[in-house]
Amino acid sequence: MSALRTALLQSSGEPGDVAANLKLLDEAAARAAAAGAGLLLAPELFLTGYAIGADMGRLAEPADGPSARAVAAVAVRHGLAVAYGYPERSTERHGVLHNAAQLIGADGEPLAHYRKTHLYGDFEHHWFTPGDEGVVQARLGGLTVGLMICYDVEFPENVRAQALAGTDLLLVPTALMHPAEIVAESVVPVRAFENQLYIAYANRTGPEGDFEFVGLSALAAPDGTARARAGRGEDLVLGDVDPGFLAVSRAANPYLADRRPGLYGPLV
C-alpha cells in the first residue's frame, strides 16, 4: 500500500467571510495536489473563523449545506480528499449548533462527519452543543481515518478509543491558543506514539478577537516524531502517512496488545 501524502493548511483565513475562506481552501488544495497530496486538512472552524461572535449563528450551515457542496467541488477539481472545520446548524434540534468537522472524498462524496465532544472554555460552551459520538471513521487510500477536533485530542481515553477501533490516521482540525503550545509540541506526538497511529493536527494562527492562535501544525508519526511541522505563521506543510512504517512500528511497540483492560475499570 502506498503512502498517503497529507497536506496541513495552517491559516485563520478571513474570519466572518466564508467565500474568502473557500477561495483560500481552493488555492491550498491546488498547491497540495501539485505536490502529490491525496488529502488536505484545514483547521477548526476554518470556513467561518473562530472568534466571530454572533456571526457564528448566522454563518452556521447544515452538514449538506452550500459550503459543503463548495468544498466537494474543490475536492473534485483538484482530485484529493478535504477535511475541514465549520459550525454546523443541526437539522435535528432547532437552534442547536455544533463545532463540526467533515471529510469529503476526492469524488466529492462525504466520507465522515464529526461533532466536537469536548468543548473548550466559556466561548465554545456558549455557542455549541457537544456531540455524543466519540469514534467517527472512514476509509481513505487503504487507511482507516478518524476525526476529532482540537481539545478532544487532549483526553487520552479519546485517542485510545480511536486506536482500539483501528484508526491509522487521526485528523484533528484545531484552534490551539497561547499559552498551550505544549499540546502541539509534546502532547500530540506522544498521543501518536502511545496509540501507534498518525495524527494530522492543523491549527489556526495569529490573533483573532481575544485569542492568540499558535500555529505549530504537525503530522505526528507513531514513533513520536513530527514528519511535518509548521512554524507560527500561515503555512502549508506536507508529510507522508506510510502504512509500511505503521505496521513495523506497531509490531515493535505492541501497546494495544499488551493492555490489561481488567485493571482500568476505575477510569470510567
PDB file of N, CA and C in Angstrom, residues 68-154:
ATOM      1  N   ALA A  68     -20.615  22.954   2.123  1.00  0.00           N
ATOM      2  CA  ALA A  68     -20.215  21.554   1.921  1.00  0.00           C
ATOM      3  C   ALA A  68     -20.169  21.221   0.438  1.00  0.00           C
ATOM      4  N   ARG A  69     -21.129  21.727  -0.298  1.00  0.00           N
ATOM      5  CA  ARG A  69     -21.129  21.475  -1.740  1.00  0.00           C
ATOM      6  C   ARG A  69     -19.965  22.182  -2.418  1.00  0.00           C
ATOM      7  N   ALA A  70     -19.613  23.365  -1.922  1.00  0.00           N
ATOM      8  CA  ALA A  70     -18.470  24.084  -2.480  1.00  0.00           C
ATOM      9  C   ALA A  70     -17.167  23.345  -2.186  1.00  0.00           C
ATOM     10  N   VAL A  71     -17.033  22.806  -0.975  1.00  0.00           N
ATOM     11  CA  VAL A  71     -15.831  22.034  -0.642  1.00  0.00           C
ATOM     12  C   VAL A  71     -15.770  20.767  -1.487  1.00  0.00           C
ATOM     13  N   ALA A  72     -16.900  20.129  -1.710  1.00  0.00           N
ATOM     14  CA  ALA A  72     -16.935  18.948  -2.570  1.00  0.00           C
ATOM     15  C   ALA A  72     -16.429  19.284  -3.973  1.00  0.00           C
ATOM     16  N   ALA A  73     -16.810  20.445  -4.474  1.00  0.00           N
ATOM     17  CA  ALA A  73     -16.341  20.876  -5.796  1.00  0.00           C
ATOM     18  C   ALA A  73     -14.825  21.092  -5.795  1.00  0.00           C
ATOM     19  N   VAL A  74     -14.296  21.637  -4.701  1.00  0.00           N
ATOM     20  CA  VAL A  74     -12.841  21.803  -4.566  1.00  0.00           C
ATOM     21  C   VAL A  74     -12.160  20.444  -4.613  1.00  0.00           C
ATOM     22  N   ALA A  75     -12.692  19.471  -3.862  1.00  0.00           N
ATOM     23  CA  ALA A  75     -12.097  18.134  -3.819  1.00  0.00           C
ATOM     24  C   ALA A  75     -12.066  17.502  -5.210  1.00  0.00           C
ATOM     25  N   VAL A  76     -13.172  17.598  -5.927  1.00  0.00           N
ATOM     26  CA  VAL A  76     -13.242  17.020  -7.268  1.00  0.00           C
ATOM     27  C   VAL A  76     -12.305  17.748  -8.225  1.00  0.00           C
ATOM     28  N   ARG A  77     -12.287  19.064  -8.147  1.00  0.00           N
ATOM     29  CA  ARG A  77     -11.473  19.861  -9.059  1.00  0.00           C
ATOM     30  C   ARG A  77      -9.989  19.511  -8.943  1.00  0.00           C
ATOM     31  N   HIS A  78      -9.536  19.243  -7.737  1.00  0.00           N
ATOM     32  CA  HIS A  78      -8.110  19.003  -7.528  1.00  0.00           C
ATOM     33  C   HIS A  78      -7.770  17.541  -7.262  1.00  0.00           C
ATOM     34  N   GLY A  79      -8.785  16.683  -7.192  1.00  0.00           N
ATOM     35  CA  GLY A  79      -8.540  15.255  -7.081  1.00  0.00           C
ATOM     36  C   GLY A  79      -7.936  14.811  -5.762  1.00  0.00           C
ATOM     37  N   LEU A  80      -8.396  15.411  -4.653  1.00  0.00           N
ATOM     38  CA  LEU A  80      -7.918  14.990  -3.337  1.00  0.00           C
ATOM     39  C   LEU A  80      -9.033  15.124  -2.316  1.00  0.00           C
ATOM     40  N   ALA A  81      -8.921  14.358  -1.234  1.00  0.00           N
ATOM     41  CA  ALA A  81      -9.893  14.460  -0.154  1.00  0.00           C
ATOM     42  C   ALA A  81      -9.626  15.725   0.651  1.00  0.00           C
ATOM     43  N   VAL A  82     -10.682  16.281   1.231  1.00  0.00           N
ATOM     44  CA  VAL A  82     -10.566  17.513   2.015  1.00  0.00           C
ATOM     45  C   VAL A  82     -11.317  17.332   3.333  1.00  0.00           C
ATOM     46  N   ALA A  83     -10.641  17.658   4.439  1.00  0.00           N
ATOM     47  CA  ALA A  83     -11.276  17.682   5.758  1.00  0.00           C
ATOM     48  C   ALA A  83     -11.189  19.102   6.294  1.00  0.00           C
ATOM     49  N   TYR A  84     -12.253  19.572   6.924  1.00  0.00           N
ATOM     50  CA  TYR A  84     -12.306  20.974   7.341  1.00  0.00           C
ATOM     51  C   TYR A  84     -13.260  21.136   8.517  1.00  0.00           C
ATOM     52  N   GLY A  85     -13.046  22.201   9.287  1.00  0.00           N
ATOM     53  CA  GLY A  85     -13.919  22.514  10.400  1.00  0.00           C
ATOM     54  C   GLY A  85     -14.889  23.626  10.048  1.00  0.00           C
ATOM     55  N   TYR A  86     -16.092  23.578  10.661  1.00  0.00           N
ATOM     56  CA  TYR A  86     -17.119  24.584  10.395  1.00  0.00           C
ATOM     57  C   TYR A  86     -18.183  24.502  11.494  1.00  0.00           C
ATOM     58  N   PRO A  87     -18.976  25.552  11.690  1.00  0.00           N
ATOM     59  CA  PRO A  87     -20.091  25.474  12.635  1.00  0.00           C
ATOM     60  C   PRO A  87     -21.314  24.864  11.951  1.00  0.00           C
ATOM     61  N   GLU A  88     -21.800  23.784  12.526  1.00  0.00           N
ATOM     62  CA  GLU A  88     -22.924  23.064  11.934  1.00  0.00           C
ATOM     63  C   GLU A  88     -24.238  23.486  12.594  1.00  0.00           C
ATOM     64  N   ARG A  89     -25.217  23.799  11.774  1.00  0.00           N
ATOM     65  CA  ARG A  89     -26.574  24.047  12.265  1.00  0.00           C
ATOM     66  C   ARG A  89     -27.325  22.726  12.234  1.00  0.00           C
ATOM     67  N   SER A  90     -27.719  22.253  13.393  1.00  0.00           N
ATOM     68  CA  SER A  90     -28.384  20.956  13.483  1.00  0.00           C
ATOM     69  C   SER A  90     -29.704  20.962  12.720  1.00  0.00           C
ATOM     70  N   THR A  91     -29.965  19.878  12.017  1.00  0.00           N
ATOM     71  CA  THR A  91     -31.268  19.694  11.371  1.00  0.00           C
ATOM     72  C   THR A  91     -32.179  18.835  12.241  1.00  0.00           C
ATOM     73  N   GLU A  92     -31.626  18.360  13.375  1.00  0.00           N
ATOM     74  CA  GLU A  92     -32.400  17.500  14.270  1.00  0.00           C
ATOM     75  C   GLU A  92     -33.037  18.292  15.409  1.00  0.00           C
ATOM     76  N   ARG A  93     -32.333  19.347  15.866  1.00  0.00           N
ATOM     77  CA  ARG A  93     -32.807  20.133  17.010  1.00  0.00           C
ATOM     78  C   ARG A  93     -32.723  21.610  16.654  1.00  0.00           C
ATOM     79  N   HIS A  94     -33.844  22.278  16.652  1.00  0.00           N
ATOM     80  CA  HIS A  94     -33.908  23.681  16.253  1.00  0.00           C
ATOM     81  C   HIS A  94     -33.029  24.544  17.156  1.00  0.00           C
ATOM     82  N   GLY A  95     -32.222  25.402  16.528  1.00  0.00           N
ATOM     83  CA  GLY A  95     -31.400  26.353  17.258  1.00  0.00           C
ATOM     84  C   GLY A  95     -30.109  25.803  17.817  1.00  0.00           C
ATOM     85  N   VAL A  96     -29.837  24.534  17.600  1.00  0.00           N
ATOM     86  CA  VAL A  96     -28.630  23.914  18.150  1.00  0.00           C
ATOM     87  C   VAL A  96     -27.490  23.992  17.136  1.00  0.00           C
ATOM     88  N   LEU A  97     -26.309  24.424  17.613  1.00  0.00           N
ATOM     89  CA  LEU A  97     -25.105  24.465  16.796  1.00  0.00           C
ATOM     90  C   LEU A  97     -24.092  23.475  17.334  1.00  0.00           C
ATOM     91  N   HIS A  98     -23.309  22.902  16.423  1.00  0.00           N
ATOM     92  CA  HIS A  98     -22.211  22.019  16.793  1.00  0.00           C
ATOM     93  C   HIS A  98     -20.923  22.534  16.173  1.00  0.00           C
ATOM     94  N   ASN A  99     -19.831  22.367  16.892  1.00  0.00           N
ATOM     95  CA  ASN A  99     -18.497  22.598  16.348  1.00  0.00           C
ATOM     96  C   ASN A  99     -18.138  21.316  15.609  1.00  0.00           C
ATOM     97  N   ALA A 100     -18.113  21.359  14.291  1.00  0.00           N
ATOM     98  CA  ALA A 100     -18.080  20.135  13.496  1.00  0.00           C
ATOM     99  C   ALA A 100     -16.892  20.092  12.544  1.00  0.00           C
ATOM    100  N   ALA A 101     -16.610  18.886  12.079  1.00  0.00           N
ATOM    101  CA  ALA A 101     -15.608  18.659  11.038  1.00  0.00           C
ATOM    102  C   ALA A 101     -16.159  17.645  10.057  1.00  0.00           C
ATOM    103  N   GLN A 102     -15.812  17.821   8.797  1.00  0.00           N
ATOM    104  CA  GLN A 102     -16.303  16.935   7.760  1.00  0.00           C
ATOM    105  C   GLN A 102     -15.155  16.530   6.840  1.00  0.00           C
ATOM    106  N   LEU A 103     -15.178  15.258   6.427  1.00  0.00           N
ATOM    107  CA  LEU A 103     -14.218  14.723   5.458  1.00  0.00           C
ATOM    108  C   LEU A 103     -14.965  14.395   4.185  1.00  0.00           C
ATOM    109  N   ILE A 104     -14.512  14.981   3.087  1.00  0.00           N
ATOM    110  CA  ILE A 104     -15.121  14.768   1.779  1.00  0.00           C
ATOM    111  C   ILE A 104     -14.081  14.129   0.871  1.00  0.00           C
ATOM    112  N   GLY A 105     -14.488  13.078   0.165  1.00  0.00           N
ATOM    113  CA  GLY A 105     -13.572  12.340  -0.696  1.00  0.00           C
ATOM    114  C   GLY A 105     -13.247  13.077  -1.986  1.00  0.00           C
ATOM    115  N   ALA A 106     -12.248  12.551  -2.687  1.00  0.00           N
ATOM    116  CA  ALA A 106     -11.818  13.171  -3.944  1.00  0.00           C
ATOM    117  C   ALA A 106     -12.901  13.126  -5.016  1.00  0.00           C
ATOM    118  N   ASP A 107     -13.899  12.270  -4.822  1.00  0.00           N
ATOM    119  CA  ASP A 107     -15.021  12.208  -5.763  1.00  0.00           C
ATOM    120  C   ASP A 107     -16.155  13.144  -5.362  1.00  0.00           C
ATOM    121  N   GLY A 108     -15.945  13.915  -4.301  1.00  0.00           N
ATOM    122  CA  GLY A 108     -16.952  14.865  -3.851  1.00  0.00           C
ATOM    123  C   GLY A 108     -17.986  14.293  -2.904  1.00  0.00           C
ATOM    124  N   GLU A 109     -17.861  13.016  -2.564  1.00  0.00           N
ATOM    125  CA  GLU A 109     -18.836  12.386  -1.670  1.00  0.00           C
ATOM    126  C   GLU A 109     -18.401  12.532  -0.215  1.00  0.00           C
ATOM    127  N   PRO A 110     -19.327  12.837   0.692  1.00  0.00           N
ATOM    128  CA  PRO A 110     -18.977  12.911   2.120  1.00  0.00           C
ATOM    129  C   PRO A 110     -18.601  11.537   2.654  1.00  0.00           C
ATOM    130  N   LEU A 111     -17.495  11.495   3.399  1.00  0.00           N
ATOM    131  CA  LEU A 111     -16.994  10.236   3.951  1.00  0.00           C
ATOM    132  C   LEU A 111     -17.221  10.126   5.451  1.00  0.00           C
ATOM    133  N   ALA A 112     -17.110  11.228   6.173  1.00  0.00           N
ATOM    134  CA  ALA A 112     -17.274  11.190   7.625  1.00  0.00           C
ATOM    135  C   ALA A 112     -17.642  12.579   8.125  1.00  0.00           C
ATOM    136  N   HIS A 113     -18.422  12.602   9.194  1.00  0.00           N
ATOM    137  CA  HIS A 113     -18.827  13.862   9.813  1.00  0.00           C
ATOM    138  C   HIS A 113     -18.758  13.699  11.317  1.00  0.00           C
ATOM    139  N   TYR A 114     -18.181  14.689  12.000  1.00  0.00           N
ATOM    140  CA  TYR A 114     -17.925  14.582  13.434  1.00  0.00           C
ATOM    141  C   TYR A 114     -18.315  15.880  14.132  1.00  0.00           C
ATOM    142  N   ARG A 115     -18.892  15.736  15.332  1.00  0.00           N
ATOM    143  CA  ARG A 115     -19.233  16.873  16.188  1.00  0.00           C
ATOM    144  C   ARG A 115     -18.338  16.843  17.419  1.00  0.00           C
ATOM    145  N   LYS A 116     -17.652  17.933  17.696  1.00  0.00           N
ATOM    146  CA  LYS A 116     -16.718  18.011  18.812  1.00  0.00           C
ATOM    147  C   LYS A 116     -17.392  17.570  20.111  1.00  0.00           C
ATOM    148  N   THR A 117     -16.750  16.643  20.809  1.00  0.00           N
ATOM    149  CA  THR A 117     -17.351  16.072  22.009  1.00  0.00           C
ATOM    150  C   THR A 117     -16.903  16.768  23.295  1.00  0.00           C
ATOM    151  N   HIS A 118     -15.732  17.397  23.277  1.00  0.00           N
ATOM    152  CA  HIS A 118     -15.198  18.063  24.464  1.00  0.00           C
ATOM    153  C   HIS A 118     -15.029  19.549  24.138  1.00  0.00           C
ATOM    154  N   LEU A 119     -15.963  20.357  24.580  1.00  0.00           N
ATOM    155  CA  LEU A 119     -15.919  21.787  24.276  1.00  0.00           C
ATOM    156  C   LEU A 119     -14.954  22.490  25.215  1.00  0.00           C
ATOM    157  N   TYR A 120     -14.273  23.509  24.663  1.00  0.00           N
ATOM    158  CA  TYR A 120     -13.239  24.211  25.422  1.00  0.00           C
ATOM    159  C   TYR A 120     -13.698  25.627  25.791  1.00  0.00           C
ATOM    160  N   GLY A 121     -13.672  25.933  27.069  1.00  0.00           N
ATOM    161  CA  GLY A 121     -13.853  27.310  27.514  1.00  0.00           C
ATOM    162  C   GLY A 121     -15.270  27.835  27.415  1.00  0.00           C
ATOM    163  N   ASP A 122     -15.468  29.016  27.979  1.00  0.00           N
ATOM    164  CA  ASP A 122     -16.788  29.645  28.011  1.00  0.00           C
ATOM    165  C   ASP A 122     -17.315  29.938  26.617  1.00  0.00           C
ATOM    166  N   PHE A 123     -16.416  30.338  25.706  1.00  0.00           N
ATOM    167  CA  PHE A 123     -16.828  30.698  24.351  1.00  0.00           C
ATOM    168  C   PHE A 123     -17.532  29.531  23.664  1.00  0.00           C
ATOM    169  N   GLU A 124     -16.884  28.369  23.670  1.00  0.00           N
ATOM    170  CA  GLU A 124     -17.468  27.218  22.976  1.00  0.00           C
ATOM    171  C   GLU A 124     -18.722  26.713  23.686  1.00  0.00           C
ATOM    172  N   HIS A 125     -18.715  26.737  25.022  1.00  0.00           N
ATOM    173  CA  HIS A 125     -19.897  26.280  25.732  1.00  0.00           C
ATOM    174  C   HIS A 125     -21.091  27.209  25.493  1.00  0.00           C
ATOM    175  N   HIS A 126     -20.820  28.464  25.215  1.00  0.00           N
ATOM    176  CA  HIS A 126     -21.909  29.404  24.916  1.00  0.00           C
ATOM    177  C   HIS A 126     -22.545  29.094  23.567  1.00  0.00           C
ATOM    178  N   TRP A 127     -21.729  28.784  22.581  1.00  0.00           N
ATOM    179  CA  TRP A 127     -22.232  28.674  21.223  1.00  0.00           C
ATOM    180  C   TRP A 127     -22.623  27.257  20.806  1.00  0.00           C
ATOM    181  N   PHE A 128     -21.990  26.256  21.367  1.00  0.00           N
ATOM    182  CA  PHE A 128     -22.123  24.909  20.820  1.00  0.00           C
ATOM    183  C   PHE A 128     -22.695  23.906  21.817  1.00  0.00           C
ATOM    184  N   THR A 129     -23.302  22.879  21.255  1.00  0.00           N
ATOM    185  CA  THR A 129     -23.720  21.699  21.995  1.00  0.00           C
ATOM    186  C   THR A 129     -22.751  20.582  21.651  1.00  0.00           C
ATOM    187  N   PRO A 130     -22.204  19.870  22.643  1.00  0.00           N
ATOM    188  CA  PRO A 130     -21.223  18.826  22.316  1.00  0.00           C
ATOM    189  C   PRO A 130     -21.860  17.644  21.605  1.00  0.00           C
ATOM    190  N   GLY A 131     -21.077  17.021  20.743  1.00  0.00           N
ATOM    191  CA  GLY A 131     -21.517  15.790  20.108  1.00  0.00           C
ATOM    192  C   GLY A 131     -21.438  14.638  21.082  1.00  0.00           C
ATOM    193  N   ASP A 132     -22.068  13.526  20.728  1.00  0.00           N
ATOM    194  CA  ASP A 132     -22.064  12.373  21.625  1.00  0.00           C
ATOM    195  C   ASP A 132     -21.587  11.098  20.936  1.00  0.00           C
ATOM    196  N   GLU A 133     -20.933  11.246  19.790  1.00  0.00           N
ATOM    197  CA  GLU A 133     -20.349  10.089  19.099  1.00  0.00           C
ATOM    198  C   GLU A 133     -18.830  10.234  19.141  1.00  0.00           C
ATOM    199  N   GLY A 134     -18.176   9.383  19.941  1.00  0.00           N
ATOM    200  CA  GLY A 134     -16.749   9.547  20.183  1.00  0.00           C
ATOM    201  C   GLY A 134     -15.864   9.109  19.039  1.00  0.00           C
ATOM    202  N   VAL A 135     -16.205   8.015  18.379  1.00  0.00           N
ATOM    203  CA  VAL A 135     -15.358   7.473  17.317  1.00  0.00           C
ATOM    204  C   VAL A 135     -16.097   7.562  15.988  1.00  0.00           C
ATOM    205  N   VAL A 136     -15.565   8.402  15.105  1.00  0.00           N
ATOM    206  CA  VAL A 136     -16.089   8.543  13.741  1.00  0.00           C
ATOM    207  C   VAL A 136     -14.947   8.215  12.794  1.00  0.00           C
ATOM    208  N   GLN A 137     -15.190   7.325  11.844  1.00  0.00           N
ATOM    209  CA  GLN A 137     -14.132   6.850  10.961  1.00  0.00           C
ATOM    210  C   GLN A 137     -14.603   6.763   9.515  1.00  0.00           C
ATOM    211  N   ALA A 138     -13.618   6.683   8.612  1.00  0.00           N
ATOM    212  CA  ALA A 138     -13.869   6.442   7.193  1.00  0.00           C
ATOM    213  C   ALA A 138     -12.663   5.712   6.629  1.00  0.00           C
ATOM    214  N   ARG A 139     -12.832   5.150   5.458  1.00  0.00           N
ATOM    215  CA  ARG A 139     -11.710   4.534   4.744  1.00  0.00           C
ATOM    216  C   ARG A 139     -11.243   5.493   3.661  1.00  0.00           C
ATOM    217  N   LEU A 140      -9.926   5.687   3.599  1.00  0.00           N
ATOM    218  CA  LEU A 140      -9.347   6.601   2.618  1.00  0.00           C
ATOM    219  C   LEU A 140      -7.970   6.087   2.230  1.00  0.00           C
ATOM    220  N   GLY A 141      -7.773   5.823   0.944  1.00  0.00           N
ATOM    221  CA  GLY A 141      -6.471   5.380   0.462  1.00  0.00           C
ATOM    222  C   GLY A 141      -5.971   4.122   1.149  1.00  0.00           C
ATOM    223  N   GLY A 142      -6.879   3.216   1.504  1.00  0.00           N
ATOM    224  CA  GLY A 142      -6.496   1.988   2.173  1.00  0.00           C
ATOM    225  C   GLY A 142      -6.277   2.130   3.664  1.00  0.00           C
ATOM    226  N   LEU A 143      -6.457   3.324   4.203  1.00  0.00           N
ATOM    227  CA  LEU A 143      -6.269   3.591   5.626  1.00  0.00           C
ATOM    228  C   LEU A 143      -7.620   3.804   6.313  1.00  0.00           C
ATOM    229  N   THR A 144      -7.659   3.500   7.603  1.00  0.00           N
ATOM    230  CA  THR A 144      -8.803   3.875   8.419  1.00  0.00           C
ATOM    231  C   THR A 144      -8.503   5.233   9.040  1.00  0.00           C
ATOM    232  N   VAL A 145      -9.333   6.198   8.706  1.00  0.00           N
ATOM    233  CA  VAL A 145      -9.125   7.585   9.114  1.00  0.00           C
ATOM    234  C   VAL A 145     -10.182   7.960  10.146  1.00  0.00           C
ATOM    235  N   GLY A 146      -9.734   8.559  11.264  1.00  0.00           N
ATOM    236  CA  GLY A 146     -10.651   9.032  12.295  1.00  0.00           C
ATOM    237  C   GLY A 146     -10.671  10.548  12.348  1.00  0.00           C
ATOM    238  N   LEU A 147     -11.723  11.083  12.963  1.00  0.00           N
ATOM    239  CA  LEU A 147     -11.879  12.536  13.099  1.00  0.00           C
ATOM    240  C   LEU A 147     -12.084  12.909  14.559  1.00  0.00           C
ATOM    241  N   MET A 148     -11.432  13.960  15.007  1.00  0.00           N
ATOM    242  CA  MET A 148     -11.797  14.654  16.227  1.00  0.00           C
ATOM    243  C   MET A 148     -11.367  16.104  16.081  1.00  0.00           C
ATOM    244  N   ILE A 149     -11.638  16.939  17.088  1.00  0.00           N
ATOM    245  CA  ILE A 149     -11.382  18.370  16.961  1.00  0.00           C
ATOM    246  C   ILE A 149     -10.651  18.887  18.195  1.00  0.00           C
ATOM    247  N   CYS A 150      -9.509  19.478  18.015  1.00  0.00           N
ATOM    248  CA  CYS A 150      -8.765  20.272  18.990  1.00  0.00           C
ATOM    249  C   CYS A 150      -8.716  19.649  20.379  1.00  0.00           C
ATOM    250  N   TYR A 151      -9.454  20.211  21.329  1.00  0.00           N
ATOM    251  CA  TYR A 151      -9.419  19.807  22.739  1.00  0.00           C
ATOM    252  C   TYR A 151      -9.651  18.306  22.915  1.00  0.00           C
ATOM    253  N   ASP A 152     -10.408  17.695  21.989  1.00  0.00           N
ATOM    254  CA  ASP A 152     -10.683  16.262  22.055  1.00  0.00           C
ATOM    255  C   ASP A 152      -9.401  15.434  22.169  1.00  0.00           C
ATOM    256  N   VAL A 153      -8.349  15.845  21.461  1.00  0.00           N
ATOM    257  CA  VAL A 153      -7.126  15.044  21.417  1.00  0.00           C
ATOM    258  C   VAL A 153      -6.361  15.108  22.732  1.00  0.00           C
ATOM    259  N   GLU A 154      -6.709  16.049  23.600  1.00  0.00           N
ATOM    260  CA  GLU A 154      -6.010  16.203  24.871  1.00  0.00           C
ATOM    261  C   GLU A 154      -6.507  15.230  25.932  1.00  0.00           C
TER     262      GLU A 154
END
